[in-house]
Amino acid sequence: MPDATSALRLHVSGVVQGVGFRPFIHRLAARHRLGGWIRNTDADVEIAIEGDPAGLDGFIQALRGHVPPLVRIDHLQIDVAPREGLVDFTIGESATHGLPGQVVTPDIGICADCERELLDPHDRRYRYPFITCTNCGPRYSVIDSMPYDRERTSMRAFVQCPACCREYEDIGDRRYHSETNSCPACGPRLGYVDARGDLVACADPVAEAARALKSGAIVAVRGLGGFHLAVDAQCETAVARLRARKRRDGKPFAVLVRSLDAAEQVADLSAAERTWLAMAERPIVIAPRAQGSEIARSVSLDLGTIGVMLAYTPLHILLTEAVGRPVVLTSGNPSGLPLAASLAEALANLGDIADGYLTHDREIVARVDDSVVRLADAEPVILRRARGFAPLPLPLPVASPVALVAVGPHLKNTFTVATGGHAFVSPHIGDLDTLEAEEHWVATFSSLRRLFGIEPRVAARDLHPEYSSTRLAAVLPVERVLSVQHHHAHIAAVAAEHGVRGRVIGVAYDGTGYGTDGHTWGAEFLVADLTGYRRAGHLRYAPLPGADLAARTPWRAALGYQSLLEREGEPATFAFNGVERSTLEVVRRQIDRGVNCPLASSMGRLFDAAAAILGICLESRFEGEAAIRLETMADGKAGVALPFDTVETDEGVVLDPLPLLLALSEARRRGRDAADLAADFHQSIAVATARLAARFAEQEGLDQIALGGGVFQNARLLRTVVRDLERRGFAVLRPRQLPPNDGAISYGQAAIAAARLALDDG
Ligand code: ZN
Ligand code: ZN
Ligand code: FE
């Protein structure tokens, strides 16, 4: 910095509203004896500072170094400015109207300061379940519209008492302009409601709920973004009852624990897993289950892993302390329905499940689920992006010339609204199988549109004509609807989150997506950029008897492959012990006649087929179970690649899995261990994938390879492919901020639509 400089003008963008940024800057200016002001502008926050050059230097260094925990500076522009003779530092009013594309802060777990006060008997907020400050607490789930002020949140119902007001107005206080500020005298209240819906007269609703949980009851707990269903995680009968009442067969539940120490009792945690558990976003982390843990077996059955999260609200801290052990915490919704948000909804939708309700009177404006993450080689694989992350924006590598909405896919739906270079991906919405789910989509869409002030003129949707999201796109008041191929969207999503707009080799491995040839795609090698793609290779097509039904019955996928073998003169090969002979006959005839039997190149179904052939999983009780079991089985085994080669055809390079499946089946028949073969299967897929991707990259002269699609939730496969490609000298783009699965599709659609629209304009 030149010596003469004594005044600067700064422009800061990122997460800078409602997170204590302005008082932080005010304190920083005071510490360095600088005058100036701070104000919100259309695009960012603008700061003027002037004074002693050494003070300016210190100010900038601090700004680049340690900002408050929730502040995220994406861009900092520093210009030299003329000196105006300012001595004091002042804070300008926040803009009086919401500006399009303003950043909305996600809900954040309780901070260390608030946690200390919560547990301090001398603090006026001792055991107050709604304690927050500018560094923590609810945001997105309570905000109606922007800018972020109390009257535009559900906290407007609670008028601050004089003590709270003093904190709110004191620039030196951690609660200066904390819009969620409240205390036992003026804030929201807890209540415990019994199964009949009657409020229970009691001094301490948390103690009441804890007593119920300890006696084996199912308690619905109103949290940040909706109700959860809770039971004692160490009580087998309680967990089994929850499974039965929720009609949830085998899908694992997550457990809530009080602290990292408690988490260690439940799971064997790596350093990266501990970091992710404790971060302010507080996601559910899927980790290896600890040997000898006291968690009921039926929480995660025999999967070998368990989902854990740390108590992230003051209420959760009080509850886990009162119960004294981990608590199962699962989404408060019967399958197919959105999370219950209000007590009335909980009573209506969870009445058959819950024995009691721990509730409160702070309205939930936006429903938001828990986020889920697992770690592969210390790198995160997001499985569900919601609380803590949504609705923070992601960049669009090519800015959109008009506001747009990308409606997303049918399963694991999210949608994305975008303006300019910012894409706002909704929190996880889920499968759009029911009318209620579609209504939830519509409601969330209108609330995000209002929140971000975005009026979409263009919609992007999947090519699939029958997705619910496709129908939703058709009725939106937009000028134009673009359709995007599913696997192109997978690859674009990965490229876009890495800011890549040029050509890459894309490997998209998932269950199913609509192909341009009318077949079902799901293992695609694309040469792609954001505007288009060429399908360079794919997995060999096999009949998929029962179409979507096959995803739940892995033996059907295997039977599809067997029919190809039979056509090539191989005798009926695979053993399906446990499936009725007559049922097999029916499906065989179905394949012969081609009834509801699409041709599919699906990697997800190939994993299913392998699991069925190895006798590991013939029926899946939840989505992806067969692949998860294969991965778990293979754990700790090295694995050797079996024959899995490419064939050149008129429609490109085709990976033929028949020799691989035959080899598995033969080896199993000879008595080789299924676990070893599961490892061999992973190794075979990984080696073939890396080899073929590398070959296309060399042909095209490209050095970036993007991996996308739900199959890459498999940490073992992801890790092996990444290492192999990196060893060959390629840069691997892997999903990091969004899930590999269909939760990323809407963002990919948005990136593609923006690039196409920009191309049209240019
Ligand atoms: Zn706090
Ligand atoms: Zn108060
Ligand atoms: Fe997909």
mmCIF file of C-alpha atoms in Angstrom, residues 515-641:
data_model
loop_
_atom_site.group_PDB
_atom_site.id
_atom_site.type_symbol
_atom_site.label_atom_id
_atom_site.label_comp_id
_atom_site.label_asym_id
_atom_site.label_seq_id
_atom_site.Cartn_x
_atom_site.Cartn_y
_atom_site.Cartn_z
ATOM 1 C CA GLY A 515 -32.070 -40.972 -23.035
ATOM 2 C CA THR A 516 -32.393 -39.233 -26.404
ATOM 3 C CA ASP A 517 -32.780 -42.627 -28.124
ATOM 4 C CA GLY A 518 -35.874 -43.460 -26.048
ATOM 5 C CA HIS A 519 -33.913 -45.940 -23.893
ATOM 6 C CA THR A 520 -33.085 -45.608 -20.217
ATOM 7 C CA TRP A 521 -29.592 -44.237 -19.638
ATOM 8 C CA GLY A 522 -27.499 -44.555 -16.509
ATOM 9 C CA ALA A 523 -23.815 -45.176 -17.274
ATOM 10 C CA GLU A 524 -22.762 -42.531 -19.741
ATOM 11 C CA PHE A 525 -19.421 -41.210 -20.952
ATOM 12 C CA LEU A 526 -19.986 -37.738 -22.344
ATOM 13 C CA VAL A 527 -17.762 -35.211 -24.040
ATOM 14 C CA ALA A 528 -19.570 -32.184 -22.710
ATOM 15 C CA ASP A 529 -19.557 -28.495 -22.059
ATOM 16 C CA LEU A 530 -22.366 -26.378 -20.646
ATOM 17 C CA THR A 531 -24.119 -25.967 -23.987
ATOM 18 C CA GLY A 532 -24.030 -29.511 -25.319
ATOM 19 C CA TYR A 533 -22.585 -33.002 -25.245
ATOM 20 C CA ARG A 534 -21.696 -36.031 -27.319
ATOM 21 C CA ARG A 535 -22.322 -39.518 -25.935
ATOM 22 C CA ALA A 536 -18.957 -41.158 -26.520
ATOM 23 C CA GLY A 537 -19.589 -44.382 -24.621
ATOM 24 C CA HIS A 538 -21.987 -46.217 -22.376
ATOM 25 C CA LEU A 539 -22.753 -49.463 -20.600
ATOM 26 C CA ARG A 540 -24.263 -52.179 -22.784
ATOM 27 C CA TYR A 541 -28.067 -52.086 -22.846
ATOM 28 C CA ALA A 542 -29.934 -54.829 -21.021
ATOM 29 C CA PRO A 543 -33.666 -55.338 -20.592
ATOM 30 C CA LEU A 544 -34.920 -53.996 -17.266
ATOM 31 C CA PRO A 545 -38.039 -56.040 -16.469
ATOM 32 C CA GLY A 546 -40.544 -53.973 -14.497
ATOM 33 C CA ALA A 547 -38.694 -50.689 -15.183
ATOM 34 C CA ASP A 548 -38.828 -48.663 -11.943
ATOM 35 C CA LEU A 549 -39.912 -51.739 -9.991
ATOM 36 C CA ALA A 550 -36.510 -53.269 -10.813
ATOM 37 C CA ALA A 551 -34.814 -50.722 -8.557
ATOM 38 C CA ARG A 552 -36.424 -52.459 -5.578
ATOM 39 C CA THR A 553 -35.776 -56.013 -6.784
ATOM 40 C CA PRO A 554 -32.109 -56.451 -7.750
ATOM 41 C CA TRP A 555 -32.730 -59.986 -9.047
ATOM 42 C CA ARG A 556 -34.823 -58.489 -11.873
ATOM 43 C CA ALA A 557 -31.827 -56.549 -13.156
ATOM 44 C CA ALA A 558 -29.744 -59.729 -12.960
ATOM 45 C CA LEU A 559 -32.427 -61.638 -14.868
ATOM 46 C CA GLY A 560 -32.262 -58.967 -17.575
ATOM 47 C CA TYR A 561 -28.559 -59.640 -18.026
ATOM 48 C CA GLN A 562 -29.175 -63.382 -17.951
ATOM 49 C CA SER A 563 -31.578 -63.056 -20.872
ATOM 50 C CA LEU A 564 -28.742 -61.516 -22.910
ATOM 51 C CA LEU A 565 -26.496 -64.451 -22.018
ATOM 52 C CA GLU A 566 -29.195 -66.918 -23.022
ATOM 53 C CA ARG A 567 -29.577 -65.158 -26.337
ATOM 54 C CA GLU A 568 -25.860 -65.658 -26.846
ATOM 55 C CA GLY A 569 -26.192 -69.374 -26.186
ATOM 56 C CA GLU A 570 -25.079 -69.421 -22.539
ATOM 57 C CA PRO A 571 -27.272 -71.635 -20.368
ATOM 58 C CA ALA A 572 -29.313 -70.088 -17.564
ATOM 59 C CA THR A 573 -26.553 -69.232 -15.165
ATOM 60 C CA PHE A 574 -27.380 -67.144 -12.165
ATOM 61 C CA ALA A 575 -28.729 -68.591 -8.961
ATOM 62 C CA PHE A 576 -31.419 -66.593 -7.202
ATOM 63 C CA ASN A 577 -31.884 -68.543 -4.007
ATOM 64 C CA GLY A 578 -34.948 -67.296 -2.277
ATOM 65 C CA VAL A 579 -36.919 -66.097 -5.309
ATOM 66 C CA GLU A 580 -39.848 -68.361 -6.219
ATOM 67 C CA ARG A 581 -39.282 -70.330 -9.409
ATOM 68 C CA SER A 582 -42.765 -69.341 -10.641
ATOM 69 C CA THR A 583 -42.011 -65.639 -10.085
ATOM 70 C CA LEU A 584 -38.787 -65.992 -12.063
ATOM 71 C CA GLU A 585 -40.755 -67.656 -14.874
ATOM 72 C CA VAL A 586 -43.257 -64.808 -15.010
ATOM 73 C CA VAL A 587 -40.489 -62.210 -15.282
ATOM 74 C CA ARG A 588 -38.633 -64.321 -17.845
ATOM 75 C CA ARG A 589 -41.736 -64.351 -20.028
ATOM 76 C CA GLN A 590 -42.082 -60.615 -19.454
ATOM 77 C CA ILE A 591 -38.583 -60.147 -20.878
ATOM 78 C CA ASP A 592 -39.301 -62.428 -23.846
ATOM 79 C CA ARG A 593 -42.406 -60.446 -24.712
ATOM 80 C CA GLY A 594 -40.824 -57.123 -23.957
ATOM 81 C CA VAL A 595 -43.681 -56.017 -21.677
ATOM 82 C CA ASN A 596 -42.725 -53.008 -19.504
ATOM 83 C CA CYS A 597 -39.139 -53.910 -20.190
ATOM 84 C CA PRO A 598 -37.123 -50.876 -21.278
ATOM 85 C CA LEU A 599 -33.544 -51.238 -22.428
ATOM 86 C CA ALA A 600 -31.252 -49.686 -19.850
ATOM 87 C CA SER A 601 -27.553 -48.837 -19.613
ATOM 88 C CA SER A 602 -27.813 -48.292 -15.854
ATOM 89 C CA MET A 603 -24.788 -48.549 -13.551
ATOM 90 C CA GLY A 604 -27.120 -48.570 -10.535
ATOM 91 C CA ARG A 605 -28.863 -51.643 -11.915
ATOM 92 C CA LEU A 606 -25.512 -53.306 -12.688
ATOM 93 C CA PHE A 607 -24.629 -52.951 -8.985
ATOM 94 C CA ASP A 608 -28.045 -54.456 -8.189
ATOM 95 C CA ALA A 609 -27.433 -57.365 -10.555
ATOM 96 C CA ALA A 610 -24.041 -58.077 -8.986
ATOM 97 C CA ALA A 611 -25.536 -57.969 -5.474
ATOM 98 C CA ALA A 612 -28.255 -60.414 -6.533
ATOM 99 C CA ILE A 613 -25.812 -62.767 -8.272
ATOM 100 C CA LEU A 614 -23.572 -62.818 -5.188
ATOM 101 C CA GLY A 615 -26.607 -63.481 -2.981
ATOM 102 C CA ILE A 616 -25.930 -60.301 -1.003
ATOM 103 C CA CYS A 617 -29.253 -58.607 -1.709
ATOM 104 C CA LEU A 618 -32.168 -59.884 -3.741
ATOM 105 C CA GLU A 619 -34.701 -57.286 -2.640
ATOM 106 C CA SER A 620 -33.932 -53.672 -1.649
ATOM 107 C CA ARG A 621 -35.965 -52.305 1.221
ATOM 108 C CA PHE A 622 -34.801 -48.768 0.495
ATOM 109 C CA GLU A 623 -33.250 -47.016 -2.462
ATOM 110 C CA GLY A 624 -29.694 -48.066 -3.144
ATOM 111 C CA GLU A 625 -29.638 -50.790 -0.467
ATOM 112 C CA ALA A 626 -28.036 -53.388 -2.755
ATOM 113 C CA ALA A 627 -25.171 -51.060 -3.680
ATOM 114 C CA ILE A 628 -24.669 -50.043 -0.041
ATOM 115 C CA ARG A 629 -24.509 -53.692 1.007
ATOM 116 C CA LEU A 630 -22.027 -54.491 -1.770
ATOM 117 C CA GLU A 631 -19.832 -51.620 -0.622
ATOM 118 C CA THR A 632 -20.087 -52.653 3.040
ATOM 119 C CA MET A 633 -19.261 -56.281 2.165
ATOM 120 C CA ALA A 634 -16.175 -55.241 0.219
ATOM 121 C CA ASP A 635 -14.846 -53.157 3.087
ATOM 122 C CA GLY A 636 -11.261 -54.026 4.033
ATOM 123 C CA LYS A 637 -10.752 -56.302 1.007
ATOM 124 C CA ALA A 638 -8.334 -55.335 -1.752
ATOM 125 C CA GLY A 639 -10.128 -56.597 -4.853
ATOM 126 C CA VAL A 640 -8.780 -57.709 -8.229
ATOM 127 C CA ALA A 641 -10.175 -56.516 -11.548
#
